[in-house]
Structures are given as C-alpha cells and as structure tokens.
mmCIF file of C-alpha atoms and ligand atoms in Angstrom:
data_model
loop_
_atom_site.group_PDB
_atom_site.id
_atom_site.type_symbol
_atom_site.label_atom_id
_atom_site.label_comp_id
_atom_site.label_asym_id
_atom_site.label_seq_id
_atom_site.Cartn_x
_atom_site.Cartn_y
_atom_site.Cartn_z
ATOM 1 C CA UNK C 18 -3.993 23.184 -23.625
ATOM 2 C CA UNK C 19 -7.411 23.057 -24.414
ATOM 3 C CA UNK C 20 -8.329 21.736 -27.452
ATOM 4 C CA UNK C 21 -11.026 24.194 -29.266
ATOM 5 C CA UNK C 22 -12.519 23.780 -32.582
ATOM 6 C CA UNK C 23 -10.152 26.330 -33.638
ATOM 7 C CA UNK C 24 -6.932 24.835 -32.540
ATOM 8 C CA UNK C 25 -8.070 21.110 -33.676
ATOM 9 C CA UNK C 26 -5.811 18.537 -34.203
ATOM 10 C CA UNK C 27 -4.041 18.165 -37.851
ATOM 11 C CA UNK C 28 -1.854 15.354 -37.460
ATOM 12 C CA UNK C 29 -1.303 13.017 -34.906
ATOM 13 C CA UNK C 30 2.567 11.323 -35.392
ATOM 14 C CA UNK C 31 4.233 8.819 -32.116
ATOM 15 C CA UNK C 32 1.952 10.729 -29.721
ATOM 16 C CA UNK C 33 3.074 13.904 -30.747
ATOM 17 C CA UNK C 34 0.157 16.155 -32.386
ATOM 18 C CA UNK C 35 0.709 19.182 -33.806
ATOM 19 C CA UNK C 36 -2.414 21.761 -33.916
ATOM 20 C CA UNK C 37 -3.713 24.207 -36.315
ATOM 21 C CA UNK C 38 -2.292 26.961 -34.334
ATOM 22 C CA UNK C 39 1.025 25.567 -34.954
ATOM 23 C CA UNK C 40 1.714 24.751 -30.900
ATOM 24 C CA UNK C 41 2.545 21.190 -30.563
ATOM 25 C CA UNK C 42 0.903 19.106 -27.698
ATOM 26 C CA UNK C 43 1.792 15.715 -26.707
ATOM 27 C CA UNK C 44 -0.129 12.874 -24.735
ATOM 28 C CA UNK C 45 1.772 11.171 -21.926
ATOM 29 C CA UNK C 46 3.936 8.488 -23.161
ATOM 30 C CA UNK C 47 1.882 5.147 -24.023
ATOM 31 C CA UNK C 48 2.363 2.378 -21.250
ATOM 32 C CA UNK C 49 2.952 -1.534 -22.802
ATOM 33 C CA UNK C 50 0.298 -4.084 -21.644
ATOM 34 C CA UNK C 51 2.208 -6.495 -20.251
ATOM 35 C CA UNK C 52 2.446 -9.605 -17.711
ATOM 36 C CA UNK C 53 4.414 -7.758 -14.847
ATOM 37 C CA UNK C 54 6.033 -4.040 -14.437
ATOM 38 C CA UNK C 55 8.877 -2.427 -12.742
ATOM 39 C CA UNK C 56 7.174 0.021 -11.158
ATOM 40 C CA UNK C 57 8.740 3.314 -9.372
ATOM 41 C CA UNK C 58 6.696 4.606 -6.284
ATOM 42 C CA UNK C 59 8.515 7.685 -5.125
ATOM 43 C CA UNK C 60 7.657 8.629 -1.804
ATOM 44 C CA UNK C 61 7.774 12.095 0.003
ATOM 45 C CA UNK C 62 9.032 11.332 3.867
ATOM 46 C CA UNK C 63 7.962 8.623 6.464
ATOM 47 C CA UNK C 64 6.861 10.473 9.286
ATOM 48 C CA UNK C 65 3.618 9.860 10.172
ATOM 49 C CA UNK C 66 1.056 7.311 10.073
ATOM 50 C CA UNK C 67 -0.910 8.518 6.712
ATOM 51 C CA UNK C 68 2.690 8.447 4.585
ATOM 52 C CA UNK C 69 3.190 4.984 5.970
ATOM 53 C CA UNK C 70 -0.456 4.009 5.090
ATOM 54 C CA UNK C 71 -0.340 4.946 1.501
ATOM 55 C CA UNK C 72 3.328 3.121 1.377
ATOM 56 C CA UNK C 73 1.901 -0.044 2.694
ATOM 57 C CA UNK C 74 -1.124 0.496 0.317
ATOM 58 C CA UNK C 75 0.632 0.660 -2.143
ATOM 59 C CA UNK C 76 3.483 -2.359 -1.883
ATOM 60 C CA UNK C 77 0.775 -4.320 -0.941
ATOM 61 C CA UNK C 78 -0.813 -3.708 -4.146
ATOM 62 C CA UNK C 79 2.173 -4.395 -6.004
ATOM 63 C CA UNK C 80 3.265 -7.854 -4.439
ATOM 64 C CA UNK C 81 -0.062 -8.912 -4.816
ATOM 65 C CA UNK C 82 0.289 -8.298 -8.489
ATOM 66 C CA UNK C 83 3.604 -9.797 -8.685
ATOM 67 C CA UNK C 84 4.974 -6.074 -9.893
ATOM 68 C CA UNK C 85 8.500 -5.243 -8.942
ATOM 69 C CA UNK C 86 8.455 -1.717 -7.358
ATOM 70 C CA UNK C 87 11.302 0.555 -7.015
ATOM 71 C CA UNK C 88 10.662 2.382 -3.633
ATOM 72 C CA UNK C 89 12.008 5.584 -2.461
ATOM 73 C CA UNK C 90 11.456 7.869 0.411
ATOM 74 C CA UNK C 91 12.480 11.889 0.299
ATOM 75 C CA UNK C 92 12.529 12.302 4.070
ATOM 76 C CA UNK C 93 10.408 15.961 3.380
ATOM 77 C CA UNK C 94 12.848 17.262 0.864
ATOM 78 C CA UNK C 95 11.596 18.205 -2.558
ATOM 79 C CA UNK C 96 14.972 18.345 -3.897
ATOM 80 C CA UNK C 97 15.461 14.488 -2.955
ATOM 81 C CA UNK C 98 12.197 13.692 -4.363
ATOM 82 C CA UNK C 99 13.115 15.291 -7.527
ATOM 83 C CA UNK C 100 16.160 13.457 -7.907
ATOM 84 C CA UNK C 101 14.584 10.194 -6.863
ATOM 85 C CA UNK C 102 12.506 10.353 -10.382
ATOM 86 C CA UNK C 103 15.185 11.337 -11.961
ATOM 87 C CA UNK C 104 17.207 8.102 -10.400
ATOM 88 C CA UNK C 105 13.994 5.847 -11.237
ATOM 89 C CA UNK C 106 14.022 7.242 -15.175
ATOM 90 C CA UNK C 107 17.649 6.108 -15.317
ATOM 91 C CA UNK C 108 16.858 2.769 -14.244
ATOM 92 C CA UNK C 109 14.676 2.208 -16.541
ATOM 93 C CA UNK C 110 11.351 1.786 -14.693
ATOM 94 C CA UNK C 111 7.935 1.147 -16.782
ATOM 95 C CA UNK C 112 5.849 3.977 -14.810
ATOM 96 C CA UNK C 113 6.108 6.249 -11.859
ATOM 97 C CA UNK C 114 3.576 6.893 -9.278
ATOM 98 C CA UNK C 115 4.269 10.356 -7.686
ATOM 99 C CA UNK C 116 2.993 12.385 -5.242
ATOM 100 C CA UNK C 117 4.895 15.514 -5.537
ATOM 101 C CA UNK C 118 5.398 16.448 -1.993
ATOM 102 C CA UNK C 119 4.939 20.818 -3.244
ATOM 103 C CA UNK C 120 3.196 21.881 -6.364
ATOM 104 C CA UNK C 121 6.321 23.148 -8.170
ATOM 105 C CA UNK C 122 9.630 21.615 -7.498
ATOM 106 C CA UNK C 123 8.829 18.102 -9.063
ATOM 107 C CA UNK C 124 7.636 19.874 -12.309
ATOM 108 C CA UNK C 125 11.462 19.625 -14.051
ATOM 109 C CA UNK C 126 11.715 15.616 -13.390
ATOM 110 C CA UNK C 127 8.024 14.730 -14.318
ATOM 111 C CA UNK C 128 8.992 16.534 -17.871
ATOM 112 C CA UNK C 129 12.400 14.657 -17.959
ATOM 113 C CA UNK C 130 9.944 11.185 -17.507
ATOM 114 C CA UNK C 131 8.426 12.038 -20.096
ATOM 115 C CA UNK C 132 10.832 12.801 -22.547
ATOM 116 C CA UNK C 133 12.480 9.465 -21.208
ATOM 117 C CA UNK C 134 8.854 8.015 -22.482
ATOM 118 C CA UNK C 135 8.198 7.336 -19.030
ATOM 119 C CA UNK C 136 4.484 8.046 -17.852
ATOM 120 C CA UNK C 137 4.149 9.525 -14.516
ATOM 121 C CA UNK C 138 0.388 8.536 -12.296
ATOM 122 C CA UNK C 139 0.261 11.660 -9.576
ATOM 123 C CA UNK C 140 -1.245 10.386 -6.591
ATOM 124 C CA UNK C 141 -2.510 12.353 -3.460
ATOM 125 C CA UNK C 142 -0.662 15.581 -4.423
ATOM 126 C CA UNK C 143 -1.241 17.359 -7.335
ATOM 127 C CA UNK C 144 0.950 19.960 -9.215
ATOM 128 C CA UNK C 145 0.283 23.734 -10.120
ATOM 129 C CA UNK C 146 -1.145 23.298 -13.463
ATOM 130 C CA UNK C 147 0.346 25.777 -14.887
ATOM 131 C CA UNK C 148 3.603 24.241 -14.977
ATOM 132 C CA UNK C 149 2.458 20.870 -16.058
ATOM 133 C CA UNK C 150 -0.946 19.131 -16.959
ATOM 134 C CA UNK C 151 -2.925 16.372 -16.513
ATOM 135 C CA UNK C 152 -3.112 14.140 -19.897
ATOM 136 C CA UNK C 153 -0.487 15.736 -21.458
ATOM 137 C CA UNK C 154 2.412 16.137 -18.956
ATOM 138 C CA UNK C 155 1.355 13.333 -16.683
ATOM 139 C CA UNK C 156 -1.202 11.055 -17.239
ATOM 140 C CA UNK C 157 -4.063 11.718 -14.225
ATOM 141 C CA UNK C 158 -3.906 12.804 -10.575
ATOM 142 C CA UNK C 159 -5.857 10.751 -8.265
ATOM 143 C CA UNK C 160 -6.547 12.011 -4.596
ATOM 144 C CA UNK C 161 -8.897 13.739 -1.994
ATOM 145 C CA UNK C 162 -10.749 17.126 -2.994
ATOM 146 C CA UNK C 163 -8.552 19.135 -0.671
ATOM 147 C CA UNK C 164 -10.721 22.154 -1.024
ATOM 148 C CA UNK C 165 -13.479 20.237 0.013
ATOM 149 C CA UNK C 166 -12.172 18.638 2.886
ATOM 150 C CA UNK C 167 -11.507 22.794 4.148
ATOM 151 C CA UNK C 168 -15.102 23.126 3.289
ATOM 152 C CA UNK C 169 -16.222 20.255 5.222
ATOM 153 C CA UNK C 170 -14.484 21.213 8.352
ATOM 154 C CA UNK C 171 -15.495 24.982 8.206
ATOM 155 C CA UNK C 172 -18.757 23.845 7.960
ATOM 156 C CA UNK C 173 -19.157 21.213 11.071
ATOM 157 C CA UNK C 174 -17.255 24.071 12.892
ATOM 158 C CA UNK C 175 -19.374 26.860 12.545
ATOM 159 C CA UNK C 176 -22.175 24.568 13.239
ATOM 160 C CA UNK C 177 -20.642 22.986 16.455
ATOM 161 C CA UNK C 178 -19.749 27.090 17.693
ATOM 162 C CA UNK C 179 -22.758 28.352 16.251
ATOM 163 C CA UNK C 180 -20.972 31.041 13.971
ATOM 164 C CA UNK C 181 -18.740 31.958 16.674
ATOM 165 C CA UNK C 182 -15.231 31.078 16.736
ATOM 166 C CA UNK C 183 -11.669 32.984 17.088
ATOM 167 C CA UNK C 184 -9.613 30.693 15.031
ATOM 168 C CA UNK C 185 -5.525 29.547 14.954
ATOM 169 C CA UNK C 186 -4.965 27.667 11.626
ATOM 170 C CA UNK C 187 -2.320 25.287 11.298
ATOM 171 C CA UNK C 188 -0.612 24.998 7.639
ATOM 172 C CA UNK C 189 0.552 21.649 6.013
ATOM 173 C CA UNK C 190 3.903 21.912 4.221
ATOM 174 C CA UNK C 191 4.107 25.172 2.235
ATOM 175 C CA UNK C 192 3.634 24.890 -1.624
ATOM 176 C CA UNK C 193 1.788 21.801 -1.224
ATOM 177 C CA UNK C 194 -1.469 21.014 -3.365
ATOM 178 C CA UNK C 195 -3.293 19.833 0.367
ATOM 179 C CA UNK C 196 -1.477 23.220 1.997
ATOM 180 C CA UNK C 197 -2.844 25.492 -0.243
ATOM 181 C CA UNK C 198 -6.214 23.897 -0.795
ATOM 182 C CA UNK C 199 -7.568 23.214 2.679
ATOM 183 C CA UNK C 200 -6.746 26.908 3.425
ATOM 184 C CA UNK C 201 -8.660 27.603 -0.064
ATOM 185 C CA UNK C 202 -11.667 25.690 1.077
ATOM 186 C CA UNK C 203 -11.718 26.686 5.340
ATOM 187 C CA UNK C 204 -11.013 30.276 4.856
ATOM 188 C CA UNK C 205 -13.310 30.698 1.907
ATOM 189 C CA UNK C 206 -16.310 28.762 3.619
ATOM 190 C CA UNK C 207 -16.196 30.517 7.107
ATOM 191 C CA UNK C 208 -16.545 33.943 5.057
ATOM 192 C CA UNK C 209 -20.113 32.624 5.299
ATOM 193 C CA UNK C 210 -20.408 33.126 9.343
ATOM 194 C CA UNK C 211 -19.048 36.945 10.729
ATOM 195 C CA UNK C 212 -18.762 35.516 13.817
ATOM 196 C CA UNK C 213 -16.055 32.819 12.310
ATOM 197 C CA UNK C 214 -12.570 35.011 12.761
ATOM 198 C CA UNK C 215 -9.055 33.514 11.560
ATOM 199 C CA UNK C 216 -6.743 34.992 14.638
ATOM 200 C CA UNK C 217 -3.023 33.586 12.652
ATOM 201 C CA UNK C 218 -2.261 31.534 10.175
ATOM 202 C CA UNK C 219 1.193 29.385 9.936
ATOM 203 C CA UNK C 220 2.960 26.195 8.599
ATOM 204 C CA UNK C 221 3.473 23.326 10.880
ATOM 205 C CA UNK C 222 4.567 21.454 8.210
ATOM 206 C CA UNK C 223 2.552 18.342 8.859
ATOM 207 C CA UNK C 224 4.300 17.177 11.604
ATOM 208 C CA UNK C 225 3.076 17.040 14.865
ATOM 209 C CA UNK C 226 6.191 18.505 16.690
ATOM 210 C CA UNK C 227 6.195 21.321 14.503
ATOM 211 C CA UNK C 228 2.742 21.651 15.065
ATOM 212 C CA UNK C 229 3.093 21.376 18.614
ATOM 213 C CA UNK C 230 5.889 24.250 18.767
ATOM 214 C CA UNK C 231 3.457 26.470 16.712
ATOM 215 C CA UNK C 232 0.340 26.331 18.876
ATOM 216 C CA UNK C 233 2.541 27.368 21.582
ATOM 217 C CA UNK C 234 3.834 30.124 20.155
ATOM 218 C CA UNK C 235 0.808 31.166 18.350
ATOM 219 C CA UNK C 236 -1.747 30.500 21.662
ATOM 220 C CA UNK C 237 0.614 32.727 23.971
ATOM 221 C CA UNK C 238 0.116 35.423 21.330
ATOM 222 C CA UNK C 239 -3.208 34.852 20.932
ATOM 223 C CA UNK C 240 -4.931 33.738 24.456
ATOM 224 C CA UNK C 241 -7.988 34.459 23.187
ATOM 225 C CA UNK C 242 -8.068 31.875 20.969
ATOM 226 C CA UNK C 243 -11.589 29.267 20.746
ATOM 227 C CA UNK C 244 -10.743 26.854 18.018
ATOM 228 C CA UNK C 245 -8.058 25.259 16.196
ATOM 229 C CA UNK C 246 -8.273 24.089 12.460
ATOM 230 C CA UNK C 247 -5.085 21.687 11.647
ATOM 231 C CA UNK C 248 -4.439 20.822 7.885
ATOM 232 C CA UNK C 249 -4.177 16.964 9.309
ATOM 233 C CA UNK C 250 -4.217 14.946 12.296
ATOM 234 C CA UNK C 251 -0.521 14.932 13.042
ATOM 235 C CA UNK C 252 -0.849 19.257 13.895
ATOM 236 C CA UNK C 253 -4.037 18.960 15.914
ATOM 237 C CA UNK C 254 -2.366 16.175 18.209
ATOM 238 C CA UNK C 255 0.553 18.590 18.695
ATOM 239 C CA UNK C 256 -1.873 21.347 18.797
ATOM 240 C CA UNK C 257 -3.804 19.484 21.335
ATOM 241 C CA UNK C 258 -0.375 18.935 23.522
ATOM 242 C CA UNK C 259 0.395 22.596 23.018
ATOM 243 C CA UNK C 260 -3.150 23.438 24.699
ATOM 244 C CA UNK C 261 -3.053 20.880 27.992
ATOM 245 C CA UNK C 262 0.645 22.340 28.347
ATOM 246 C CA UNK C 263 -1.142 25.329 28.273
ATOM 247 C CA UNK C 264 -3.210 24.604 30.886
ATOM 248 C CA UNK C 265 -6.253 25.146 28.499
ATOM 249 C CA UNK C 266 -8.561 21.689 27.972
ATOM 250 C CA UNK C 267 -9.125 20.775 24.690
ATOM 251 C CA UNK C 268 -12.452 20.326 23.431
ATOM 252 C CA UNK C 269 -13.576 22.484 26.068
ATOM 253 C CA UNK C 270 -11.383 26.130 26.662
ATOM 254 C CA UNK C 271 -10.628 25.131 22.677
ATOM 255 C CA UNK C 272 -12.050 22.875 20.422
ATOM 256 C CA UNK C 273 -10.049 21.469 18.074
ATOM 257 C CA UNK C 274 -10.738 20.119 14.173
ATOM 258 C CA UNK C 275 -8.656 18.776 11.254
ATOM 259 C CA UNK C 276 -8.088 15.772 8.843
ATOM 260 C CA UNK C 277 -7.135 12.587 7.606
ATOM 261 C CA UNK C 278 -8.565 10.183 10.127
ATOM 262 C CA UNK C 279 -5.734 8.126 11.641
ATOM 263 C CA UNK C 280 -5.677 6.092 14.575
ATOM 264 C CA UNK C 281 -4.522 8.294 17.642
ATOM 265 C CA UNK C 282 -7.116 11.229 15.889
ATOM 266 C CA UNK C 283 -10.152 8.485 16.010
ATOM 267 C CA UNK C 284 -9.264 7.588 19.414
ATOM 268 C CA UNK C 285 -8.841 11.344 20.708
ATOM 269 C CA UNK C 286 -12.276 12.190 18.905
ATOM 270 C CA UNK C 287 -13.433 9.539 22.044
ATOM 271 C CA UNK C 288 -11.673 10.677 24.118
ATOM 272 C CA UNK C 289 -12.701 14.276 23.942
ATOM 273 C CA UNK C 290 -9.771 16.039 23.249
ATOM 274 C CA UNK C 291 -10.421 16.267 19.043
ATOM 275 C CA UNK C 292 -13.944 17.301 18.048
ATOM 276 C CA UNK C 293 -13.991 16.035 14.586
ATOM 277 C CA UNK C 294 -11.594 14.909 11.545
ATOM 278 C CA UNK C 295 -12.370 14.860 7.824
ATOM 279 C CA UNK C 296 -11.291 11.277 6.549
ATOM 280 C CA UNK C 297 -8.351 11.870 4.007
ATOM 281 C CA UNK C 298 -8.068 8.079 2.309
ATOM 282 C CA UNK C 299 -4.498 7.205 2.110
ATOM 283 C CA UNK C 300 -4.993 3.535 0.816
ATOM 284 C CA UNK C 301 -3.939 4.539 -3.220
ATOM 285 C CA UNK C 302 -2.671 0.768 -4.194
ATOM 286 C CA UNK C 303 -5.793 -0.699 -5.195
ATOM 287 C CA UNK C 304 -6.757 2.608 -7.199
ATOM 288 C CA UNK C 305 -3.628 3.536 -8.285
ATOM 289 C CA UNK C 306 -2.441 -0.018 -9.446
ATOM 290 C CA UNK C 307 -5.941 -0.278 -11.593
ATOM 291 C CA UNK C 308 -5.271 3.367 -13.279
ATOM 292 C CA UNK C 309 -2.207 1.732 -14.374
ATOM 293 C CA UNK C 310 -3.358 -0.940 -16.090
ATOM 294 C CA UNK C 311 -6.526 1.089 -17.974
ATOM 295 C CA UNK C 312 -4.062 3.474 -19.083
ATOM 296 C CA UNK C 313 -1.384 0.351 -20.197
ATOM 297 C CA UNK C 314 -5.335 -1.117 -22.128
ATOM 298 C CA UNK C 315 -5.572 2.147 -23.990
ATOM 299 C CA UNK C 316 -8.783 4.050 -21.636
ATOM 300 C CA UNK C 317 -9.121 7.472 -22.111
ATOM 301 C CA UNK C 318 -8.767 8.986 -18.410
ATOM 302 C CA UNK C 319 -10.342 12.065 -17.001
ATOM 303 C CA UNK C 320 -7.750 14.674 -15.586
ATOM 304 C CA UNK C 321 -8.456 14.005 -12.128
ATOM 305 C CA UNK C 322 -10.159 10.771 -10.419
ATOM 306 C CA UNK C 323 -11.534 11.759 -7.151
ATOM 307 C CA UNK C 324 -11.205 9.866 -3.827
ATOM 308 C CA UNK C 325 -13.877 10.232 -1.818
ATOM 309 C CA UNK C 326 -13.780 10.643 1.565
ATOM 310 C CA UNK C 327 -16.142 10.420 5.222
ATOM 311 C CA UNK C 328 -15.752 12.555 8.067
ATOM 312 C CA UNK C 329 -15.395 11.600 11.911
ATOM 313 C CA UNK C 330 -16.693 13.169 14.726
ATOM 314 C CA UNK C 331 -18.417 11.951 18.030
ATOM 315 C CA UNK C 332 -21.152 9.615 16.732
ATOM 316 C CA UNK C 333 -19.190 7.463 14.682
ATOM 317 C CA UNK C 334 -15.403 7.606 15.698
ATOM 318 C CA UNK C 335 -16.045 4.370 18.131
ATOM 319 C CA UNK C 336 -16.807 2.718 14.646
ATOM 320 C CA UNK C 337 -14.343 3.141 13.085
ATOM 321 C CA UNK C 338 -11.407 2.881 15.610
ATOM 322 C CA UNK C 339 -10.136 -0.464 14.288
ATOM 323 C CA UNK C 340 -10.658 0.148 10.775
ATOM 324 C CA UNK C 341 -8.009 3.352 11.357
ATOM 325 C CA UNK C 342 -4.573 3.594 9.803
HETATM 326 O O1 AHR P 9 -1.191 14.876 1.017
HETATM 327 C C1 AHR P 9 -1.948 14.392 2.059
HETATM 328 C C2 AHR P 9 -1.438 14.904 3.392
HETATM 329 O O2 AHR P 9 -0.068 14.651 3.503
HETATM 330 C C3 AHR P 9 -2.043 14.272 4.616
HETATM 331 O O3 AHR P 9 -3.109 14.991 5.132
HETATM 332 C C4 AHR P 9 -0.902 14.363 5.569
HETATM 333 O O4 AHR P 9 -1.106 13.763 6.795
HETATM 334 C C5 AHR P 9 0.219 13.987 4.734
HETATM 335 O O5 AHR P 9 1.490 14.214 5.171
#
C-alpha cells in the first residue's frame, strides 16, 4: 500500500502499523544481526547453465561467509518450490532467498514466512505485485530489468534488419516475471518499426529441447520466417538446431537473438550462428548476501535493486568467452 498523507501511520506496535484508514500494513519481519545465519536458498530447477551459475554464486557466497545454507532445487515445478519454503520455515531458517520460478504460485508460502517471522530476499524473479509486495510482504527483489533486456534486443534487431524482420518468438516458462516481461519489452519496442512483424508466439519453457521442438514446429508453419527472438540462450541454441535441421543457416536464411550470455551463446555469437545476446547476470551471492546483512543492520531498502546488465554481439563476444558462465 502506498502510504499517502491521508492514510499516515498512527501507531507503529512489533512491526505491525496500523493506518488512519484503519487497514493494517506490516514491514517484513526484522532480521537479527548476528555472527553466522542459517540461510535457505530455494532454487527453481538445474537445467541449464544460468540456474547452475546463480547456485554456485550463491554457495560460494555463503561458505565464504561461514553461513550455513539450506539448499533446495524444484526441478521446474512451482508446486515443489512452494513446498520447499514451506519445508525451510519449519526448520527454522533465519532468511530465505527466493526466486519464485512464476509470478503467482509462491505467493501462499512467502506469506506463511512471514507470519513464521521469516523474511524472504526475492532474487532474479519477481512476483505479481498484486498478490504480494516489496517491503511489506517480502523485503526487496533484486534482478535484471526484464523489460529492458526485450527492449534491448528489439532494438539491435531492427537495427541489424533495418526495420525488416518476420519474427518467431520463443517464450520462457509461462507466468514467469522474465516470461512476461521480455515479451512486454520486444513486442512493445518493435511497434516502433512496421516492417518488424511477430509471425507466432509460444513457450519453450527455457529449455533448449523444448525450444528446439518449437522452432520446428513453428518454422514448418511459418517458412517464411527471418528472425528468431528467444527469451534466453538455452531456446535460441535449440532454435538454432531446429534451423540447420531445417536446412536453413542461421545467421544467414535466419538470424537469431536472445539473452543471458552463457558460454555455448558467446561462443556461437563467434561462430556465426547467434547474432547477439543481452547479458542476464546470474552471479546474485555477492549482492544478495550484502542485502542480507543491510537489512539484518536496520537500512531502509528500495523495492527493487537493479542488476545491470551488457549485451553481446560480434565485436565483443571473443572478450568475453572466458569470463562466460
Ligand atoms: O530468470 C532468469 C531466466 O531464468 C534466465 O534467462 C534463464 O536462462 C533462466 O532459466
């Protein structure tokens, strides 16, 4: 809720404030400063190289700061996510770093944390705010501006094709924060060009099988097709699999453009096969792990604190190969 000159706070009791309007509205619970934490980090799946990334970033982070932490992995179900926090609250861990693999499922145990007096840190993946809100339901999300990285892409596209493109898009995980905002911020920028036409839009989940299977399906429909847009990397390798199966070349029948910036992605950029990637940063221990201890010293947070991100294409992938997750 925003808090108007109207609806000001009256009283403030255990974190629990009650306004003028009579609605009550509650911080996230306080976090103890203390010499070590039991930390819960509950991961969505494991199956590609930006989930392992952001794992290793962030148990990294934690045995370097002598913090126990409670890992879990949902292998892409919501459902086991949801019940991983919920398994984390009942053993008693001191925070919970989340990122909620769809905006709405994980809603229902980041309220139980709370009530447990457990904060929650969302990181990468953010949840529908109308359900649940920064610095009151959860403490802060930290991640990528998903919208932006769309933006970013739509932009170096139309420039590369010069306004002219017939488009497959390939979806991240439906209900996901990333999902729904890189369509946001692609489809919204290319309304710029006329030339710049989305042929079919569909989930591939992420993964780069699914991926794979959907360029088929979707390129046989649509033969006509110039450019793909992935949501990440994973897709656009599959995508780019789907195309030589094809018998089309990629990056030259159809050019092909998505994000995150792993490894094989960097290496196809020089190899010709990917035109460009927007850099999604999946290294959250460092970031997350300091959060944690502002918020434990009593900081006020902002809502959201952005990662920021680069963006690959020709001229710099050889750069940055070894640097790649
Ligand atoms: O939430 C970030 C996205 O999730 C990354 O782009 C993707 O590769 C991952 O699975």
């Amino acid at each position: 809720m925003m808090i108007t000159r109207r609806n000001m706070l009256v009283t403030s009791v255990a974190g629990v404030c009650v306004l003028a309007t009579g609605r009550a509205w509650s911080a996230p619970p306080p976090l103890k400063q203390k010499q070590t934490y039991k930390v819960g980090f509950a991961q969505t799946e494991s199956n590609n190289p930006w989930r392992l990334a952001e794992t290793a970033s962030m148990q990294d982070e934690a045995k370097k700061l002598g913090y126990q932490l409670v890992y879990t992995d949902a292998a892409s179900s919501a459902a086991k996510q949801a019940s991983d926090v919920n398994s984390m609250i009942a053993q008693g861990v001191d925070v919970i770093f989340l990122p909620p693999r769809e905006d709405k499922p994980l809603v229902p145990a980041i309220l139980n944390a709370k009530k447990a007096g457990i904060p929650v840190i969302l990181i990468d993946r953010d949840v529908d705010h109308a359900l649940a809100k920064p610095g009151e339901d959860y403490v802060t999300f930290i991640g990528s501006d998903f919208v932006e990285e769309g933006q970013r892409v739509a932009a170096w596209l139309a420039k590369a094709v010069n306004g002219q493109a017939k488009i497959i898009e390939l979806e991240g995980t439906t209900g996901s924060s990333p999902a729904n905002d890189r369509k946001k911020g692609f489809d919204d920028a290319i309304k710029q060009w006329s030339g710049m036409q989305i042929l079919a839009s569909q989930t591939g989940d992420f993964a780069r099988d699914k991926g794979r299977q959907v360029a088929e399906t979707l390129l046989q429909a649509h033969p006509e097709t110039t450019a793909i847009y992935a949501h990440n990397d994973e897709m656009a390798l599959g995508a780019i699999a789907a195309l030589e199966a094809a018998g089309k070349v990629p990056g030259k029948d159809v050019i092909v453009v998505s994000i995150d910036g792993e490894k094989d992605a960097v290496q196809a950029i020089i190899d010709g096969k990917l035109a460009a990637t927007c850099e999604c940063n999946p290294r959250f221990g460092p970031k997350a792990f300091s959060t944690m201890k502002e918020y434990a010293a009593g900081e006020k947070l902002p809502a959201y604190i952005k990662n920021s991100d680069s963006f690959y294409d020709s001229k710099n992938a050889k750069d940055v190969l070894s640097t790649a997750f």
